[in-house]
C-alpha cells in the first residue's frame, strides 16, 4: 500500500520504507527457494538410488543448496523484518538495494566456483578443506567461493549497520531498543514494540557473527594465496561455527516479526511489550552468542569450560524467546474467535515448527548423545525441521499478506498450509529416523538398508515443493500490482 506512515513526526512514504526492494527481495527469495529445494530433491533421489549422480556433483550441489538456503533464509528474513521495522524507525531503503546487488554478485561467484570450478566444501567451508581438496577442485574455485561469501556478508553487514543506526536514532541506543530502560529502570517512555526489540537483538548478534565470518574468510583467502601462512585450526573452527550458528539462528528472529505484527491485526488484540518479554529477548541475545560450542563437542582440544557453557546454555537458549512468543501467540488466539485462513494457519504452523524443531537440536546438544548422533542425518533433521516448518511458513505468510494488499481479513477454507505441514513433517521425520538409525550425514551414496527413509523423504519433498510453489506463485502473480504501488 502506498499510504504514508508517520515516524517521529515525519511523513514516510512506501518508497522511503524500501517497499520496492522488499518486494524484489521476496521475489528473489521465492524463486531461489524453489530452485534450491529442487537441488535438495535431486540429492535425496541420488541417496535413494533412484537417480545416478557423480559424487563430485553431489557435493557441489550440496554446497550450493546449503549456502543458497542459508543466504536466502537471511534475505527473506531481512525483507520481513525491514518491512515491519520501517513503520517504527526511519530506514533508508536504498541500503536494501546495495545489499541485493552485492548478494547477486556473490551468488554468481559461488555458482561459478561450485558448478564450473567444482568446489564442494559444504556451506561450512571449514579450514583447511577449501585449500586442500586433494585436487578435487582447483584453488581458484575455493578462492572464488570464499570471495562470493565475503561479498554477501559485507552486504548484510551494511544492512545491519543501517538498522542499528535507525534504532539508535529512534530509541536512543541499542540498550533502549532492547527495552533496558523499561526492564532495569521502570521507565514507561518510548517503550519499544516487539518488532523493535527483535530487530535490535538481530542487528547485535548478526553484526558480531558477520564480523567473525568476514575475518575467517579473509584469513582463509590469505592462506589460499600464501599457503605458508597457516591458521590455528581450532580458532578457525570456532570462528566459522560462531558465524554460521548465529547467522542462521538470527534468520528466524528476523522473520518472527511477522507473527508479532500480524496476529494482533488478525485478532484485534495488541501484542504488548512487558518486562518478561524484554527479559527473554535480552537473555537470548547473550545466550545465542555463547552456545555455538555445541558444534564442537567432539573437539577434545576445546577448553572444558566452553564445552560446559555450550551444553548447559543450549538447553535454555531457545526457551525464553520461544516461550514468550509461543505463550504470547496462544494468549492472543485464545477465545479470539479467529476465523482460520491461509495466513493465520501458516503463522501457527511456524510457531509449532520452531518449537518442535528445537527439541531434536537440544537432544543433539547433549554430549553423550552428540558423540553418537552428530555426524548423522539427525542434524539435517533438526535444522530442516525448524527452517522448513518454522522459518519458511513465516516468510510464506508475509508473501501472501503482501499479495493480498496487506489485508488480513480471513479469506476462508484453504488446506494448502495443512498439506505443507504434513509433507514437511514426513520429510524431516525421514531425516530424523535415518539419524536415529545412525545413517551418516553428507554421504552421496547410501547403503541398501537406508534407502527406505531416503525414498519416502523424496516423495515427501515433492509434496513440499509443489505446495511451496503454490505459495510463491500467489505472490509472484500479484507482484506487478505490488510494484505499481511501491
Ligand atoms: C524440499 C526441501 C528440501 C530438500 C529436499 C532438502 C534436501 C537436502 C539434502 C538431501 C541435504 C543433504 C543431507 C546430507 O546428506 O547431509 C540437505 C542439506 C542442507 N539443507 Fe536442505 N533440503 C530442503 C530444504 C531446505 C531448507 C528450506 C533449508 C534452509 C532454509 C535447507 C538447508 C540445508 C542446509 C544448510 C544443508 C547442509 C548443507 C551442508 O551440509 O553443507 N534445506 N538438504
mmCIF file of C-alpha atoms and ligand atoms in Angstrom, residues 33 37 40-41 43-44 47 58 62 65-66 69-70 73 122-124 377 380 383-384 387-388 391-392 427 431 441-443 461 464-465, ligand 1:
data_model
loop_
_atom_site.group_PDB
_atom_site.id
_atom_site.type_symbol
_atom_site.label_atom_id
_atom_site.label_comp_id
_atom_site.label_asym_id
_atom_site.label_seq_id
_atom_site.Cartn_x
_atom_site.Cartn_y
_atom_site.Cartn_z
ATOM 1 C CA UNK A 33 13.887 -21.275 -2.577
ATOM 2 C CA UNK A 37 14.511 -27.209 -2.978
ATOM 3 C CA UNK A 40 17.695 -30.868 -2.480
ATOM 4 C CA UNK A 41 15.210 -33.242 -4.106
ATOM 5 C CA UNK A 43 20.256 -35.084 -3.774
ATOM 6 C CA UNK A 44 17.600 -37.059 -1.926
ATOM 7 C CA UNK A 47 20.717 -41.010 -1.923
ATOM 8 C CA UNK A 58 26.523 -34.324 -5.373
ATOM 9 C CA UNK A 62 25.070 -29.910 -1.516
ATOM 10 C CA UNK A 65 21.974 -25.950 -1.711
ATOM 11 C CA UNK A 66 23.272 -25.330 1.832
ATOM 12 C CA UNK A 69 19.359 -21.814 1.511
ATOM 13 C CA UNK A 70 21.179 -20.063 4.353
ATOM 14 C CA UNK A 73 16.760 -17.533 4.595
ATOM 15 C CA UNK A 122 29.952 -27.631 2.144
ATOM 16 C CA UNK A 123 28.279 -24.475 3.374
ATOM 17 C CA UNK A 124 30.569 -24.525 6.423
ATOM 18 C CA UNK A 377 21.122 -37.434 9.469
ATOM 19 C CA UNK A 380 19.905 -32.116 8.933
ATOM 20 C CA UNK A 383 17.675 -27.842 11.177
ATOM 21 C CA UNK A 384 15.369 -28.725 8.284
ATOM 22 C CA UNK A 387 13.770 -23.912 8.914
ATOM 23 C CA UNK A 388 11.233 -25.699 6.694
ATOM 24 C CA UNK A 391 11.084 -20.066 9.237
ATOM 25 C CA UNK A 392 9.573 -20.689 5.794
ATOM 26 C CA UNK A 427 10.209 -35.093 5.036
ATOM 27 C CA UNK A 431 15.955 -37.351 8.215
ATOM 28 C CA UNK A 441 25.155 -37.190 7.104
ATOM 29 C CA UNK A 442 26.733 -35.834 3.877
ATOM 30 C CA UNK A 443 27.132 -39.178 2.120
ATOM 31 C CA UNK A 461 9.941 -33.478 -0.763
ATOM 32 C CA UNK A 464 6.725 -29.789 -0.100
ATOM 33 C CA UNK A 465 7.980 -28.330 -3.392
HETATM 34 C C1 LIG B 1 12.235 -29.673 -0.346
HETATM 35 C C2 LIG B 1 13.057 -29.113 0.505
HETATM 36 C C3 LIG B 1 14.460 -29.603 0.810
HETATM 37 C C4 LIG B 1 15.117 -30.742 0.414
HETATM 38 C C5 LIG B 1 14.599 -31.857 -0.477
HETATM 39 C C6 LIG B 1 16.428 -30.712 1.020
HETATM 40 C C7 LIG B 1 17.393 -31.712 0.910
HETATM 41 C C8 LIG B 1 18.631 -31.701 1.497
HETATM 42 C C9 LIG B 1 19.584 -32.787 1.461
HETATM 43 C C10 LIG B 1 19.354 -34.123 0.770
HETATM 44 C C11 LIG B 1 20.690 -32.386 2.131
HETATM 45 C C12 LIG B 1 21.973 -33.206 2.375
HETATM 46 C C13 LIG B 1 21.768 -34.025 3.621
HETATM 47 C C14 LIG B 1 23.000 -34.833 3.996
HETATM 48 O O1 LIG B 1 23.182 -35.933 3.493
HETATM 49 O O2 LIG B 1 23.773 -34.330 4.854
HETATM 50 C C15 LIG B 1 20.458 -31.049 2.605
HETATM 51 C C16 LIG B 1 21.359 -30.289 3.329
HETATM 52 C C17 LIG B 1 21.124 -28.999 3.738
HETATM 53 N N1 LIG B 1 19.955 -28.278 3.590
HETATM 54 FE FE1 LIG B 1 18.259 -28.905 2.688
HETATM 55 N N2 LIG B 1 16.552 -29.554 1.741
HETATM 56 C C18 LIG B 1 15.377 -28.842 1.641
HETATM 57 C C19 LIG B 1 15.087 -27.619 2.231
HETATM 58 C C20 LIG B 1 15.997 -26.847 2.924
HETATM 59 C C21 LIG B 1 15.707 -25.575 3.525
HETATM 60 C C22 LIG B 1 14.337 -24.884 3.484
HETATM 61 C C23 LIG B 1 16.870 -25.127 4.087
HETATM 62 C C24 LIG B 1 17.144 -23.835 4.816
HETATM 63 C C25 LIG B 1 16.375 -22.777 4.783
HETATM 64 C C26 LIG B 1 17.893 -26.138 3.850
HETATM 65 C C27 LIG B 1 19.211 -26.036 4.254
HETATM 66 C C28 LIG B 1 20.146 -27.038 4.147
HETATM 67 C C29 LIG B 1 21.490 -26.953 4.664
HETATM 68 C C30 LIG B 1 22.104 -25.751 5.390
HETATM 69 C C31 LIG B 1 22.108 -28.176 4.404
HETATM 70 C C32 LIG B 1 23.537 -28.584 4.798
HETATM 71 C C33 LIG B 1 24.472 -28.498 3.632
HETATM 72 C C34 LIG B 1 25.847 -28.947 4.075
HETATM 73 O O3 LIG B 1 25.919 -29.960 4.781
HETATM 74 O O4 LIG B 1 26.826 -28.255 3.708
HETATM 75 N N3 LIG B 1 17.330 -27.157 3.134
HETATM 76 N N4 LIG B 1 19.180 -30.650 2.212
#
